[in-house]
Amino acid sequence: MTTSPGVRPAPLDGRRAGRAMHGAVVAGVDGSSSGLRAAVWAGAEALRRNRPLRLVQVYALPPVRAPIAAGAGEQVRAGLAGYAEGRLAEARAAVLARSPGLDITVAAREWNPVAALVQESQHAELVVLGSHGLGGFAGMLVGSTAVSVVAHAHCPIVVVRGRRPQDPPPDTGPVIVGTDGSSHSDGALAFGCEEARLRGVGLIAVRTWSDIVAGEVLRAHPLQNDPAEIEHVERARLADQVRPWRDKFPDLTIDLETTRGRPVRTLLERAEHAQLIVVGCRGRGGFTGMLLGSTSQALIGHSPCPVAVIRPRDAGAEEVR
């Protein structure tokens, strides 16, 4: 890995990606403690992956309804840019304290935060965000803004969380992958297996089912179904889906879990003892709508560990639905 004890500063590049590095881990920072923890997590991830880290601070001029004095706008812009550079330097120092020698670039960008991060994701291997924000990232992970980032990004996104807002993310426990048999959850399994391998921990593949929906088929008489039979069928389907990944990662311990219940509640319970939870961007069966509605917001808003959202590389331009 090419290393550098310092930072190669990127220009204040506005809407342009500047010196965006292909395959970098990108962390959005904003001066909040949550953003700082996300940057440190991203630095450790970049080190594990043997990738450079790109720290990005996005800021925007506040809307002004009344005329302002000549030159005042530029003064405000310069002040915001200076603040952004200060926060980037703070994040850089925190990252290097945890991951010394890491190759890092920084960029302060004047633009819309969602648009900037989606653009960054075109070149990134991974985009990492904090769970709470200030400044340019205020409200980033609440409501429609979070859905927009998840729905339009071109690479996986990780939301770094701890048990409580002020807690660091856990660094022990297995990697949990929520799967429903779809191709999107295959992407989650691929990402989760690699993460577990890099961290030297096991992986648990979780699939939920209910009496009403099983095997992606709506049951006309759910109460007449034998739960044990449904459990057997769902576990067999999960084993079939996981089998190729066991072949690809022969040294990785992969445990299977099928459970009757709601997917979010199940995943949140498993996340209590995990260091990362991974889900695909869209799903069917037990995970229908997981990442584009209230279910996804519940997972991102309440998980006690980081949440990785895996998007297909060619799906960034899809509309939210």
Coordinates of C-alpha atoms in Angstrom, one line a residue:
M1 CA 0.0 0.0 0.0
T2 CA 1.2 3.5 -0.8
T3 CA 1.3 5.4 2.4
S4 CA 1.7 9.0 3.4
P5 CA 2.0 10.4 6.9
G6 CA 0.3 13.6 5.7
V7 CA -2.6 14.7 3.6
R8 CA -2.7 15.6 -0.1
P9 CA -5.0 18.5 0.0
A10 CA -7.6 18.8 -2.7
P11 CA -8.9 22.1 -3.9
L12 CA -12.2 23.6 -2.9
D13 CA -13.8 21.9 -5.8
G14 CA -17.5 22.8 -5.6
R15 CA -19.5 20.4 -7.7
R16 CA -16.5 18.7 -9.2
A17 CA -15.1 15.6 -7.7
G18 CA -11.7 17.2 -7.7
R19 CA -9.0 14.6 -7.0
A20 CA -11.4 11.8 -6.3
M21 CA -9.6 8.5 -6.2
H22 CA -11.1 5.5 -7.8
G23 CA -11.6 2.7 -5.3
A24 CA -11.2 5.0 -2.2
V25 CA -13.2 4.7 1.0
V26 CA -15.0 8.0 1.3
A27 CA -16.1 9.4 4.6
G28 CA -18.5 12.4 4.9
V29 CA -17.5 14.6 7.8
D30 CA -19.2 17.7 9.2
G31 CA -17.7 18.6 12.6
S32 CA -20.1 16.4 14.6
S33 CA -18.8 13.8 17.0
S34 CA -20.8 11.2 15.0
G35 CA -19.1 12.3 11.8
L36 CA -15.7 12.0 13.5
R37 CA -16.4 8.5 14.6
A38 CA -17.5 7.6 11.1
A39 CA -14.2 9.0 9.7
V40 CA -12.2 6.9 12.2
W41 CA -14.3 3.8 11.3
A42 CA -13.7 4.5 7.6
G43 CA -10.0 4.9 8.2
A44 CA -9.8 1.5 9.8
E45 CA -11.9 0.0 7.0
A46 CA -9.6 1.6 4.4
L47 CA -6.6 0.1 6.1
R48 CA -8.2 -3.4 6.1
R49 CA -9.0 -3.1 2.5
N50 CA -5.6 -1.6 1.5
R51 CA -7.4 1.4 0.0
P52 CA -6.8 5.2 0.4
L53 CA -9.3 7.3 2.4
R54 CA -11.0 10.4 1.1
L55 CA -12.5 12.8 3.7
V56 CA -15.2 15.0 2.3
Q57 CA -16.9 18.0 4.0
V58 CA -19.8 19.5 2.1
Y59 CA -21.1 23.0 2.9
A60 CA -23.6 25.4 1.4
L61 CA -24.3 29.1 1.6
P62 CA -27.4 29.8 3.7
P63 CA -30.4 31.1 1.8
V64 CA -30.8 34.9 2.0
R65 CA -34.1 36.6 1.3
A66 CA -33.0 40.2 1.6
P67 CA -30.3 42.0 -0.4
I68 CA -26.8 41.9 1.2
A69 CA -23.9 44.2 1.0
A70 CA -21.4 43.7 -1.9
G71 CA -18.8 41.2 -1.0
A72 CA -20.7 39.8 2.0
G73 CA -21.5 36.6 0.2
E74 CA -17.9 35.9 -0.6
Q75 CA -17.0 36.6 3.0
V76 CA -19.6 34.0 4.2
R77 CA -18.3 31.6 1.6
A78 CA -14.7 32.0 2.8
G79 CA -15.8 31.5 6.4
L80 CA -17.6 28.3 5.6
A81 CA -14.7 27.1 3.5
G82 CA -12.3 27.8 6.4
Y83 CA -14.6 26.0 8.8
A84 CA -14.7 23.0 6.5
E85 CA -10.9 22.9 6.2
G86 CA -10.7 23.0 10.0
R87 CA -13.1 20.1 10.4
L88 CA -11.2 18.1 7.8
A89 CA -7.9 18.7 9.6
E90 CA -9.6 17.5 12.8
A91 CA -10.9 14.4 11.2
R92 CA -7.5 13.7 9.6
A93 CA -5.8 13.8 12.9
A94 CA -8.3 11.5 14.5
V95 CA -8.0 9.0 11.7
L96 CA -4.2 9.0 11.7
A97 CA -4.2 8.5 15.5
R98 CA -6.1 5.2 14.9
S99 CA -4.7 4.3 11.5
P100 CA -1.2 5.8 11.2
G101 CA 0.4 6.0 7.8
L102 CA -2.9 5.8 5.9
D103 CA -3.0 7.5 2.5
I104 CA -5.6 10.3 2.9
T105 CA -6.9 13.1 0.7
V106 CA -9.4 15.8 1.7
A107 CA -12.0 17.8 -0.1
A108 CA -14.2 20.7 1.0
R109 CA -17.1 21.0 -1.4
E110 CA -19.7 23.7 -1.8
W111 CA -22.8 21.9 -2.9
N112 CA -25.9 19.9 -1.9
P113 CA -24.8 17.1 0.5
V114 CA -26.8 14.4 -1.1
A115 CA -25.8 15.3 -4.7
A116 CA -22.1 15.5 -3.6
L117 CA -22.1 12.1 -1.9
V118 CA -23.9 10.4 -4.8
Q119 CA -21.2 11.9 -7.1
E120 CA -18.5 10.7 -4.7
S121 CA -20.0 7.2 -4.8
Q122 CA -19.4 7.0 -8.6
H123 CA -15.6 6.6 -7.9
A124 CA -15.7 5.1 -4.3
E125 CA -15.4 1.6 -3.1
L126 CA -17.5 2.5 -0.1
V127 CA -19.1 5.7 1.4
V128 CA -19.3 6.0 5.2
L129 CA -21.6 8.4 7.1
G130 CA -22.3 9.2 10.7
S131 CA -25.7 8.6 12.2
H132 CA -26.2 12.2 13.3
G133 CA -25.0 15.3 11.6
L134 CA -24.3 19.0 11.9
G135 CA -23.7 21.7 9.3
G136 CA -23.8 20.5 5.7
F137 CA -25.0 17.0 6.8
A138 CA -27.8 18.1 9.2
G139 CA -30.6 15.7 8.9
M140 CA -28.6 13.5 6.5
L141 CA -29.9 10.3 7.9
V142 CA -33.5 11.3 8.8
G143 CA -36.4 10.9 6.4
S144 CA -36.3 11.4 2.6
T145 CA -32.7 12.6 2.5
A146 CA -31.4 9.2 3.7
V147 CA -33.6 7.4 1.3
S148 CA -32.3 9.5 -1.6
V149 CA -28.6 8.7 -0.7
V150 CA -29.4 5.0 -0.4
A151 CA -31.5 4.9 -3.5
H152 CA -29.1 6.7 -5.8
A153 CA -25.6 5.8 -4.6
H154 CA -23.4 3.8 -6.9
C155 CA -21.5 1.9 -4.2
P156 CA -22.2 0.4 -0.7
I157 CA -23.0 2.8 2.1
V158 CA -22.2 2.3 5.7
V159 CA -24.0 4.2 8.5
V160 CA -21.8 4.1 11.6
R161 CA -23.7 3.7 14.8
G162 CA -23.2 2.7 18.4
R163 CA -25.6 1.5 21.0
R164 CA -26.2 5.1 22.1
P165 CA -25.6 8.3 20.0
Q166 CA -22.4 9.1 21.9
D167 CA -21.1 5.5 21.9
P168 CA -18.3 4.4 19.5
P169 CA -19.3 1.6 17.1
P170 CA -18.6 -2.0 18.5
D171 CA -15.5 -3.8 17.2
T172 CA -16.4 -7.3 18.4
G173 CA -19.0 -9.8 17.4
P174 CA -19.9 -11.4 14.1
V175 CA -21.1 -9.9 10.9
I176 CA -24.9 -10.2 10.3
V177 CA -26.4 -10.4 6.8
G178 CA -30.1 -10.1 6.2
T179 CA -31.1 -12.2 3.2
D180 CA -34.3 -13.0 1.4
G181 CA -33.2 -15.1 -1.5
S182 CA -33.1 -12.2 -4.0
S183 CA -30.1 -11.2 -6.1
H184 CA -29.9 -8.0 -4.0
S185 CA -29.3 -10.1 -0.9
D186 CA -26.6 -12.0 -2.9
G187 CA -24.8 -8.7 -3.0
A188 CA -25.2 -8.3 0.7
L189 CA -23.8 -11.8 1.3
A190 CA -20.8 -11.1 -0.9
F191 CA -20.0 -7.9 1.0
G192 CA -20.7 -9.5 4.4
C193 CA -18.4 -12.5 3.7
E194 CA -15.6 -10.2 2.6
E195 CA -16.1 -8.0 5.7
A196 CA -16.1 -11.0 8.0
R197 CA -12.9 -12.4 6.4
L198 CA -11.1 -9.0 6.7
R199 CA -12.1 -8.8 10.4
G200 CA -11.4 -12.4 11.2
V201 CA -14.9 -13.1 12.6
G202 CA -17.8 -15.4 11.7
L203 CA -20.9 -14.5 9.6
I204 CA -24.5 -15.2 10.4
A205 CA -27.0 -15.2 7.5
V206 CA -30.5 -14.4 8.7
R207 CA -33.8 -15.1 6.9
T208 CA -37.2 -14.4 8.4
W209 CA -40.6 -15.8 7.4
S210 CA -44.2 -15.4 8.5
D211 CA -47.4 -17.5 8.3
I212 CA -48.8 -15.2 5.6
V213 CA -45.8 -15.0 3.4
A214 CA -43.4 -17.9 2.9
G215 CA -41.1 -18.6 0.0
E216 CA -42.4 -15.3 -1.6
V217 CA -45.9 -16.8 -2.0
L218 CA -49.0 -15.3 -0.4
R219 CA -50.7 -18.1 1.5
A220 CA -54.5 -18.2 1.2
H221 CA -55.0 -20.1 4.5
P222 CA -52.0 -19.2 6.6
L223 CA -53.3 -20.7 9.8
Q224 CA -53.5 -24.1 8.2
N225 CA -49.8 -24.2 7.4
D226 CA -47.4 -26.2 9.6
P227 CA -44.8 -23.8 11.0
A228 CA -42.3 -26.6 11.2
E229 CA -42.7 -27.3 7.5
I230 CA -42.3 -23.6 6.6
E231 CA -39.2 -23.5 8.8
H232 CA -37.7 -26.5 7.0
V233 CA -38.4 -25.0 3.5
E234 CA -37.0 -21.6 4.4
R235 CA -33.8 -23.1 5.9
A236 CA -33.3 -25.2 2.8
R237 CA -33.6 -22.1 0.6
L238 CA -31.2 -20.2 2.8
A239 CA -28.7 -23.0 2.7
D240 CA -28.9 -23.1 -1.1
Q241 CA -28.3 -19.4 -1.4
V242 CA -25.3 -19.4 1.0
R243 CA -23.7 -22.5 -0.5
P244 CA -21.7 -20.7 -3.2
W245 CA -20.3 -18.3 -0.6
R246 CA -19.2 -21.1 1.6
D247 CA -17.3 -22.5 -1.4
K248 CA -15.7 -19.1 -2.1
F249 CA -14.8 -18.5 1.5
P250 CA -13.9 -22.0 2.8
D251 CA -12.1 -20.7 5.9
L252 CA -15.0 -18.5 6.9
T253 CA -17.5 -19.8 9.5
I254 CA -21.1 -19.1 8.2
D255 CA -24.0 -19.9 10.4
L256 CA -27.6 -20.0 9.2
E257 CA -30.6 -18.7 11.0
T258 CA -34.2 -18.8 10.0
T259 CA -36.8 -17.3 12.2
R260 CA -40.5 -16.6 12.3
G261 CA -41.2 -12.9 12.8
R262 CA -40.6 -9.4 11.4
P263 CA -37.2 -8.8 9.7
V264 CA -36.3 -5.5 11.3
R265 CA -37.0 -6.7 14.8
T266 CA -35.1 -9.9 14.2
L267 CA -32.1 -8.0 12.7
L268 CA -32.1 -5.4 15.5
E269 CA -32.0 -8.2 18.1
R270 CA -29.1 -9.9 16.3
A271 CA -27.3 -6.6 16.0
E272 CA -27.0 -6.3 19.8
H273 CA -24.1 -8.7 19.7
A274 CA -22.7 -7.8 16.2
Q275 CA -20.1 -5.4 14.9
L276 CA -21.7 -4.9 11.5
I277 CA -25.1 -5.6 9.9
V278 CA -25.4 -5.9 6.1
V279 CA -28.5 -5.7 3.9
G280 CA -29.3 -5.4 0.2
C281 CA -30.8 -2.2 -1.3
R282 CA -34.0 -4.0 -2.3
G283 CA -35.7 -7.2 -1.3
R284 CA -38.6 -9.5 -1.6
G285 CA -40.2 -11.9 0.7
G286 CA -39.3 -11.2 4.4
F287 CA -37.3 -8.1 3.5
T288 CA -39.7 -6.4 1.1
G289 CA -39.1 -2.6 1.1
M290 CA -36.4 -2.9 3.7
L291 CA -34.3 0.0 2.5
L292 CA -36.7 2.4 0.8
G293 CA -39.3 3.0 3.5
S294 CA -40.1 3.1 7.2
T295 CA -38.4 -0.3 7.7
S296 CA -35.0 0.9 6.5
Q297 CA -35.2 4.1 8.5
A298 CA -35.9 2.0 11.6
L299 CA -32.8 -0.1 10.9
I300 CA -30.6 2.9 10.3
G301 CA -32.1 4.9 13.2
H302 CA -32.0 2.2 15.9
S303 CA -29.3 -0.4 15.1
P304 CA -26.7 -0.7 17.9
C305 CA -23.9 -1.3 15.4
P306 CA -22.9 0.0 11.9
V307 CA -25.3 -0.7 9.0
A308 CA -24.1 -1.5 5.5
V309 CA -26.5 -0.9 2.6
I310 CA -25.4 -2.7 -0.5
R311 CA -26.4 -1.3 -3.9
P312 CA -25.7 -2.9 -7.3
R313 CA -23.1 -0.8 -9.2
D314 CA -25.4 -0.2 -12.1
A315 CA -28.4 0.7 -10.0
G316 CA -27.5 4.2 -9.0
A317 CA -29.7 5.9 -11.5
E318 CA -32.8 4.0 -10.5
E319 CA -35.7 6.0 -9.2
V320 CA -36.9 5.6 -5.6
R321 CA -40.0 3.6 -5.4

